[in-house]
């Protein structure tokens, strides 16, 4: 196998998977030189102790300028070096990673689709905001698989008003998906929901058309505020000439919700009214 190292001029797609039983093997470094590499997928069932060249986006993106899609899931959070220089990649438009701290060292002007599979809250919001402001990219889809950071070390400072800054940087976002596991405190999500409600003085995510909330916890969640937000993005305010110029707002068309909430008759009736008028919804309340 060592004979292929440095001799992969046509390699465009690479998929690496492993088993913890292979941990005693030396690090894989056969694919470090692959100038046409465009797609990388790394998938392990457990945090993998072996150091892999393609485990870290800072490494792969600095070596593969033609990469358009990078996907690394379920590989565990690996150490990163403080003071690492920023890596700029001109054409990457899709990325899936699990460590939000890497976003502090990336400059991705073409990035449109981002998925964080192990998003720390609120650190992940701060990291995404940093990436967007540095890169001037226009994210269109964002998926956050979340847990809280009370027992995690991410190296990212908590920022005041991070939810507002986070939403301000995503004017082109059309799809937002958030998954919350059972360890999570729902305070951050509640605040995001309230900020997503459209008002005369505030409109975040004006192009949002699809929203998915999958909350695997019985913690308190403000379901009435969630319904208020849906209505604000379905019954859009009129845009008369006499009104101050408002941004063009897209109607929220597809909603998926799985999480805690009380099946209040009046709330469910309001949701049914929106469904009757065309909103595609799937509302599943934890019992």
mmCIF file of C-alpha atoms in Angstrom:
data_model
loop_
_atom_site.group_PDB
_atom_site.id
_atom_site.type_symbol
_atom_site.label_atom_id
_atom_site.label_comp_id
_atom_site.label_asym_id
_atom_site.label_seq_id
_atom_site.Cartn_x
_atom_site.Cartn_y
_atom_site.Cartn_z
ATOM 1 C CA UNK A 1 0.000 0.000 0.000
ATOM 2 C CA UNK A 2 2.855 2.401 0.647
ATOM 3 C CA UNK A 3 3.576 2.413 -3.077
ATOM 4 C CA UNK A 4 0.405 4.419 -3.762
ATOM 5 C CA UNK A 5 1.433 7.331 -1.553
ATOM 6 C CA UNK A 6 2.110 10.295 -3.805
ATOM 7 C CA UNK A 7 0.797 8.403 -6.840
ATOM 8 C CA UNK A 8 -2.891 9.297 -6.822
ATOM 9 C CA UNK A 9 -3.225 11.982 -9.511
ATOM 10 C CA UNK A 10 -6.780 10.910 -10.487
ATOM 11 C CA UNK A 11 -8.322 10.236 -7.053
ATOM 12 C CA UNK A 12 -11.501 12.324 -6.679
ATOM 13 C CA UNK A 13 -13.476 10.552 -3.921
ATOM 14 C CA UNK A 14 -12.278 8.977 -0.668
ATOM 15 C CA UNK A 15 -14.285 7.172 2.015
ATOM 16 C CA UNK A 16 -12.548 5.978 5.207
ATOM 17 C CA UNK A 17 -14.187 3.836 7.878
ATOM 18 C CA UNK A 18 -12.634 1.947 10.759
ATOM 19 C CA UNK A 19 -12.974 -0.286 13.767
ATOM 20 C CA UNK A 20 -11.541 0.359 17.265
ATOM 21 C CA UNK A 21 -9.742 -2.984 16.962
ATOM 22 C CA UNK A 22 -7.479 -1.351 14.385
ATOM 23 C CA UNK A 23 -6.259 1.310 16.811
ATOM 24 C CA UNK A 24 -2.810 -0.278 17.123
ATOM 25 C CA UNK A 25 -2.036 0.304 13.444
ATOM 26 C CA UNK A 26 0.138 3.294 12.472
ATOM 27 C CA UNK A 27 -1.535 6.484 11.234
ATOM 28 C CA UNK A 28 -2.836 6.416 7.698
ATOM 29 C CA UNK A 29 -0.936 8.897 5.542
ATOM 30 C CA UNK A 30 -1.346 7.333 2.097
ATOM 31 C CA UNK A 31 -3.724 9.963 0.746
ATOM 32 C CA UNK A 32 -1.954 13.174 1.718
ATOM 33 C CA UNK A 33 -1.084 14.002 -1.886
ATOM 34 C CA UNK A 34 -4.170 13.802 -4.108
ATOM 35 C CA UNK A 35 -4.512 16.993 -6.191
ATOM 36 C CA UNK A 36 -7.929 16.130 -7.726
ATOM 37 C CA UNK A 37 -9.589 15.006 -4.504
ATOM 38 C CA UNK A 38 -13.072 16.526 -4.231
ATOM 39 C CA UNK A 39 -15.110 14.351 -1.842
ATOM 40 C CA UNK A 40 -14.000 12.975 1.521
ATOM 41 C CA UNK A 41 -16.162 10.956 3.943
ATOM 42 C CA UNK A 42 -14.864 9.670 7.294
ATOM 43 C CA UNK A 43 -17.098 7.508 9.445
ATOM 44 C CA UNK A 44 -16.326 5.581 12.640
ATOM 45 C CA UNK A 45 -18.774 4.086 15.097
ATOM 46 C CA UNK A 46 -16.700 5.270 18.082
ATOM 47 C CA UNK A 47 -14.216 8.057 18.781
ATOM 48 C CA UNK A 48 -11.196 6.700 16.966
ATOM 49 C CA UNK A 49 -7.769 7.042 18.627
ATOM 50 C CA UNK A 50 -5.768 6.644 15.424
ATOM 51 C CA UNK A 51 -4.617 9.952 13.952
ATOM 52 C CA UNK A 52 -5.863 10.218 10.376
ATOM 53 C CA UNK A 53 -4.811 12.839 7.844
ATOM 54 C CA UNK A 54 -8.395 13.430 6.766
ATOM 55 C CA UNK A 55 -9.840 13.584 10.253
ATOM 56 C CA UNK A 56 -9.115 17.285 10.571
ATOM 57 C CA UNK A 57 -10.621 19.739 8.055
ATOM 58 C CA UNK A 58 -7.748 22.158 8.632
ATOM 59 C CA UNK A 59 -5.415 19.504 7.236
ATOM 60 C CA UNK A 60 -7.453 18.237 4.313
ATOM 61 C CA UNK A 61 -8.554 21.685 3.154
ATOM 62 C CA UNK A 62 -4.983 22.951 3.128
ATOM 63 C CA UNK A 63 -3.965 19.992 0.922
ATOM 64 C CA UNK A 64 -6.918 19.705 -1.474
ATOM 65 C CA UNK A 65 -7.754 22.993 -3.217
ATOM 66 C CA UNK A 66 -10.301 21.307 -5.537
ATOM 67 C CA UNK A 67 -12.415 19.878 -2.710
ATOM 68 C CA UNK A 68 -16.101 20.798 -2.916
ATOM 69 C CA UNK A 69 -17.561 18.499 -0.265
ATOM 70 C CA UNK A 70 -16.069 17.478 3.091
ATOM 71 C CA UNK A 71 -17.923 15.137 5.444
ATOM 72 C CA UNK A 72 -16.548 13.699 8.686
ATOM 73 C CA UNK A 73 -18.989 12.178 11.178
ATOM 74 C CA UNK A 74 -18.732 10.260 14.460
ATOM 75 C CA UNK A 75 -14.960 10.484 14.720
ATOM 76 C CA UNK A 76 -14.669 12.160 18.111
ATOM 77 C CA UNK A 77 -13.228 15.576 18.886
ATOM 78 C CA UNK A 78 -9.491 15.656 18.303
ATOM 79 C CA UNK A 79 -7.073 18.160 19.874
ATOM 80 C CA UNK A 80 -6.397 21.362 17.989
ATOM 81 C CA UNK A 81 -3.449 23.703 18.304
ATOM 82 C CA UNK A 82 -4.042 27.177 19.705
ATOM 83 C CA UNK A 83 -2.658 29.823 17.379
ATOM 84 C CA UNK A 84 -3.226 27.737 14.249
ATOM 85 C CA UNK A 85 -3.246 29.949 11.169
ATOM 86 C CA UNK A 86 -6.512 30.403 9.270
ATOM 87 C CA UNK A 87 -6.989 28.051 6.307
ATOM 88 C CA UNK A 88 -8.758 29.580 3.295
ATOM 89 C CA UNK A 89 -10.461 27.362 0.745
ATOM 90 C CA UNK A 90 -12.026 29.041 -2.269
ATOM 91 C CA UNK A 91 -14.542 26.498 -3.586
ATOM 92 C CA UNK A 92 -15.722 24.225 -0.726
ATOM 93 C CA UNK A 93 -19.528 24.519 -0.594
ATOM 94 C CA UNK A 94 -20.602 21.582 1.642
ATOM 95 C CA UNK A 95 -19.120 20.594 4.995
ATOM 96 C CA UNK A 96 -20.116 18.213 7.791
ATOM 97 C CA UNK A 97 -17.935 18.173 10.923
ATOM 98 C CA UNK A 98 -18.446 17.502 14.614
ATOM 99 C CA UNK A 99 -16.070 19.993 16.258
ATOM 100 C CA UNK A 100 -17.220 23.605 16.108
ATOM 101 C CA UNK A 101 -13.819 24.881 17.298
ATOM 102 C CA UNK A 102 -12.410 24.159 13.809
ATOM 103 C CA UNK A 103 -14.632 26.897 12.393
ATOM 104 C CA UNK A 104 -12.457 29.493 14.144
ATOM 105 C CA UNK A 105 -9.610 28.609 11.768
ATOM 106 C CA UNK A 106 -11.472 28.361 8.464
ATOM 107 C CA UNK A 107 -12.180 30.901 5.744
ATOM 108 C CA UNK A 108 -14.718 29.429 3.307
ATOM 109 C CA UNK A 109 -16.191 32.081 0.982
ATOM 110 C CA UNK A 110 -18.146 29.534 -1.133
ATOM 111 C CA UNK A 111 -19.675 27.557 1.737
ATOM 112 C CA UNK A 112 -23.464 27.130 1.361
ATOM 113 C CA UNK A 113 -24.282 24.002 3.385
ATOM 114 C CA UNK A 114 -22.975 23.363 6.905
ATOM 115 C CA UNK A 115 -23.742 20.536 9.320
ATOM 116 C CA UNK A 116 -22.361 20.329 12.874
ATOM 117 C CA UNK A 117 -23.094 16.858 14.227
ATOM 118 C CA UNK A 118 -21.965 17.580 17.794
ATOM 119 C CA UNK A 119 -22.784 21.243 18.203
ATOM 120 C CA UNK A 120 -21.980 22.791 21.575
ATOM 121 C CA UNK A 121 -24.424 25.487 22.656
ATOM 122 C CA UNK A 122 -23.890 28.397 22.758
ATOM 123 C CA UNK A 123 -20.293 27.960 21.566
ATOM 124 C CA UNK A 124 -21.349 26.613 18.185
ATOM 125 C CA UNK A 125 -23.388 29.760 17.489
ATOM 126 C CA UNK A 126 -20.368 31.916 18.264
ATOM 127 C CA UNK A 127 -18.133 29.769 16.039
ATOM 128 C CA UNK A 128 -20.560 29.883 13.098
ATOM 129 C CA UNK A 129 -20.854 33.656 13.468
ATOM 130 C CA UNK A 130 -17.061 33.933 13.399
ATOM 131 C CA UNK A 131 -16.850 31.776 10.258
ATOM 132 C CA UNK A 132 -19.558 33.715 8.411
ATOM 133 C CA UNK A 133 -18.120 37.138 9.212
ATOM 134 C CA UNK A 134 -14.593 36.049 8.279
ATOM 135 C CA UNK A 135 -15.556 34.241 5.082
ATOM 136 C CA UNK A 136 -18.419 36.470 3.889
ATOM 137 C CA UNK A 137 -20.124 33.243 2.835
ATOM 138 C CA UNK A 138 -23.878 32.892 2.315
ATOM 139 C CA UNK A 139 -25.093 29.785 4.100
ATOM 140 C CA UNK A 140 -28.305 28.340 2.666
ATOM 141 C CA UNK A 141 -28.742 25.247 4.845
ATOM 142 C CA UNK A 142 -27.622 24.713 8.429
ATOM 143 C CA UNK A 143 -27.995 21.574 10.526
ATOM 144 C CA UNK A 144 -27.055 21.494 14.224
ATOM 145 C CA UNK A 145 -26.950 18.275 16.224
ATOM 146 C CA UNK A 146 -26.755 19.667 19.706
ATOM 147 C CA UNK A 147 -25.812 19.112 23.292
ATOM 148 C CA UNK A 148 -25.069 21.639 25.987
ATOM 149 C CA UNK A 149 -21.532 22.509 26.978
ATOM 150 C CA UNK A 150 -21.765 22.492 30.759
ATOM 151 C CA UNK A 151 -19.415 19.498 30.881
ATOM 152 C CA UNK A 152 -17.461 20.160 27.686
ATOM 153 C CA UNK A 153 -14.319 22.117 26.903
ATOM 154 C CA UNK A 154 -14.443 23.836 23.556
ATOM 155 C CA UNK A 155 -12.061 26.769 23.939
ATOM 156 C CA UNK A 156 -14.662 29.159 22.538
ATOM 157 C CA UNK A 157 -15.765 32.025 24.756
ATOM 158 C CA UNK A 158 -19.439 32.584 25.460
ATOM 159 C CA UNK A 159 -20.600 35.800 23.859
ATOM 160 C CA UNK A 160 -23.365 38.120 24.941
ATOM 161 C CA UNK A 161 -26.289 38.296 22.495
ATOM 162 C CA UNK A 162 -24.770 35.433 20.522
ATOM 163 C CA UNK A 163 -28.197 34.377 19.202
ATOM 164 C CA UNK A 164 -28.840 37.773 17.574
ATOM 165 C CA UNK A 165 -25.374 37.992 16.042
ATOM 166 C CA UNK A 166 -25.708 34.414 14.821
ATOM 167 C CA UNK A 167 -29.030 35.078 13.062
ATOM 168 C CA UNK A 168 -27.888 38.395 11.587
ATOM 169 C CA UNK A 169 -25.149 36.577 9.685
ATOM 170 C CA UNK A 170 -27.556 34.216 7.891
ATOM 171 C CA UNK A 171 -29.734 36.356 5.583
ATOM 172 C CA UNK A 172 -29.701 33.731 2.793
ATOM 173 C CA UNK A 173 -30.555 30.723 4.968
ATOM 174 C CA UNK A 174 -33.519 28.723 3.652
ATOM 175 C CA UNK A 175 -33.280 25.569 5.802
ATOM 176 C CA UNK A 176 -32.548 25.287 9.546
ATOM 177 C CA UNK A 177 -32.459 21.918 11.326
ATOM 178 C CA UNK A 178 -31.743 21.522 15.051
ATOM 179 C CA UNK A 179 -31.477 18.226 16.901
ATOM 180 C CA UNK A 180 -31.270 18.322 20.699
ATOM 181 C CA UNK A 181 -30.432 15.268 22.792
ATOM 182 C CA UNK A 182 -31.686 14.504 26.301
ATOM 183 C CA UNK A 183 -28.768 16.244 28.087
ATOM 184 C CA UNK A 184 -29.631 19.643 26.677
ATOM 185 C CA UNK A 185 -31.095 22.665 28.440
ATOM 186 C CA UNK A 186 -33.639 24.347 26.160
ATOM 187 C CA UNK A 187 -32.914 27.967 27.101
ATOM 188 C CA UNK A 188 -30.904 28.600 23.928
ATOM 189 C CA UNK A 189 -33.574 27.142 21.668
ATOM 190 C CA UNK A 190 -36.325 29.148 23.374
ATOM 191 C CA UNK A 191 -34.388 32.346 22.737
ATOM 192 C CA UNK A 192 -33.798 31.424 19.093
ATOM 193 C CA UNK A 193 -37.507 30.739 18.591
ATOM 194 C CA UNK A 194 -38.472 34.119 20.049
ATOM 195 C CA UNK A 195 -35.941 35.889 17.829
ATOM 196 C CA UNK A 196 -37.279 34.113 14.754
ATOM 197 C CA UNK A 197 -40.706 35.668 15.287
ATOM 198 C CA UNK A 198 -41.177 38.374 12.684
ATOM 199 C CA UNK A 199 -42.115 41.827 13.926
ATOM 200 C CA UNK A 200 -42.270 45.312 12.467
ATOM 201 C CA UNK A 201 -38.885 46.149 13.954
ATOM 202 C CA UNK A 202 -37.064 42.833 13.427
ATOM 203 C CA UNK A 203 -36.750 40.159 10.757
ATOM 204 C CA UNK A 204 -34.120 37.450 11.072
ATOM 205 C CA UNK A 205 -33.681 34.717 8.431
ATOM 206 C CA UNK A 206 -35.979 36.407 5.885
ATOM 207 C CA UNK A 207 -35.600 33.551 3.355
ATOM 208 C CA UNK A 208 -36.301 30.685 5.753
ATOM 209 C CA UNK A 209 -38.738 28.176 4.205
ATOM 210 C CA UNK A 210 -37.955 24.953 6.093
ATOM 211 C CA UNK A 211 -37.558 24.505 9.851
ATOM 212 C CA UNK A 212 -36.955 21.275 11.750
ATOM 213 C CA UNK A 213 -36.750 20.959 15.547
ATOM 214 C CA UNK A 214 -36.095 17.494 16.978
ATOM 215 C CA UNK A 215 -35.916 17.803 20.773
ATOM 216 C CA UNK A 216 -35.224 14.532 22.582
ATOM 217 C CA UNK A 217 -35.824 15.850 26.087
ATOM 218 C CA UNK A 218 -38.718 16.494 28.454
ATOM 219 C CA UNK A 219 -37.306 19.786 29.659
ATOM 220 C CA UNK A 220 -39.522 22.909 29.652
ATOM 221 C CA UNK A 221 -40.063 24.328 26.170
ATOM 222 C CA UNK A 222 -42.140 27.385 25.264
ATOM 223 C CA UNK A 223 -44.479 25.732 22.756
ATOM 224 C CA UNK A 224 -46.894 28.731 22.638
ATOM 225 C CA UNK A 225 -43.972 30.960 21.568
ATOM 226 C CA UNK A 226 -43.158 28.394 18.880
ATOM 227 C CA UNK A 227 -46.709 28.630 17.500
ATOM 228 C CA UNK A 228 -46.554 32.449 17.644
ATOM 229 C CA UNK A 229 -43.356 32.316 15.594
ATOM 230 C CA UNK A 230 -44.940 30.018 12.985
ATOM 231 C CA UNK A 231 -47.885 32.379 12.558
ATOM 232 C CA UNK A 232 -45.598 35.382 12.179
ATOM 233 C CA UNK A 233 -43.807 33.629 9.320
ATOM 234 C CA UNK A 234 -46.995 32.389 7.665
ATOM 235 C CA UNK A 235 -49.309 35.377 7.957
ATOM 236 C CA UNK A 236 -46.769 37.821 6.620
ATOM 237 C CA UNK A 237 -47.274 41.565 7.148
ATOM 238 C CA UNK A 238 -48.507 43.551 4.183
ATOM 239 C CA UNK A 239 -46.016 45.598 2.184
ATOM 240 C CA UNK A 240 -47.944 48.745 1.385
ATOM 241 C CA UNK A 241 -46.186 51.657 -0.240
ATOM 242 C CA UNK A 242 -46.820 53.789 2.841
ATOM 243 C CA UNK A 243 -44.897 51.404 5.085
ATOM 244 C CA UNK A 244 -41.157 51.656 5.595
ATOM 245 C CA UNK A 245 -39.292 49.508 3.097
ATOM 246 C CA UNK A 246 -39.192 45.947 4.436
ATOM 247 C CA UNK A 247 -36.938 43.088 3.342
ATOM 248 C CA UNK A 248 -38.497 40.477 1.071
ATOM 249 C CA UNK A 249 -39.700 37.719 3.397
ATOM 250 C CA UNK A 250 -40.251 34.121 2.316
ATOM 251 C CA UNK A 251 -43.154 32.202 3.787
ATOM 252 C CA UNK A 252 -42.249 29.304 6.075
ATOM 253 C CA UNK A 253 -43.562 26.318 4.113
ATOM 254 C CA UNK A 254 -42.269 23.131 5.767
ATOM 255 C CA UNK A 255 -42.165 22.592 9.550
ATOM 256 C CA UNK A 256 -41.123 19.503 11.485
ATOM 257 C CA UNK A 257 -41.372 19.488 15.269
ATOM 258 C CA UNK A 258 -40.724 16.678 17.712
ATOM 259 C CA UNK A 259 -40.425 17.704 21.323
ATOM 260 C CA UNK A 260 -42.107 18.698 24.578
ATOM 261 C CA UNK A 261 -45.335 20.612 24.587
ATOM 262 C CA UNK A 262 -48.918 20.588 25.833
ATOM 263 C CA UNK A 263 -51.562 19.652 23.263
ATOM 264 C CA UNK A 264 -53.612 22.744 24.041
ATOM 265 C CA UNK A 265 -56.755 22.779 21.886
ATOM 266 C CA UNK A 266 -56.408 26.424 20.899
ATOM 267 C CA UNK A 267 -52.731 26.044 19.936
ATOM 268 C CA UNK A 268 -53.401 22.957 17.831
ATOM 269 C CA UNK A 269 -56.327 24.733 16.145
ATOM 270 C CA UNK A 270 -54.004 27.574 15.132
ATOM 271 C CA UNK A 271 -51.577 25.062 13.625
ATOM 272 C CA UNK A 272 -54.432 23.336 11.789
ATOM 273 C CA UNK A 273 -55.475 26.686 10.289
ATOM 274 C CA UNK A 274 -51.997 27.107 8.789
ATOM 275 C CA UNK A 275 -52.044 23.519 7.533
ATOM 276 C CA UNK A 276 -55.413 24.127 5.851
ATOM 277 C CA UNK A 277 -53.913 27.096 4.037
ATOM 278 C CA UNK A 278 -50.933 25.090 2.760
ATOM 279 C CA UNK A 279 -48.196 24.888 5.380
ATOM 280 C CA UNK A 280 -46.728 21.364 5.465
ATOM 281 C CA UNK A 281 -46.273 20.464 9.117
ATOM 282 C CA UNK A 282 -45.430 17.428 11.205
ATOM 283 C CA UNK A 283 -46.013 18.180 14.899
ATOM 284 C CA UNK A 284 -45.272 15.378 17.366
ATOM 285 C CA UNK A 285 -45.488 16.212 21.078
ATOM 286 C CA UNK A 286 -43.649 14.153 23.686
ATOM 287 C CA UNK A 287 -46.026 12.558 26.148
#
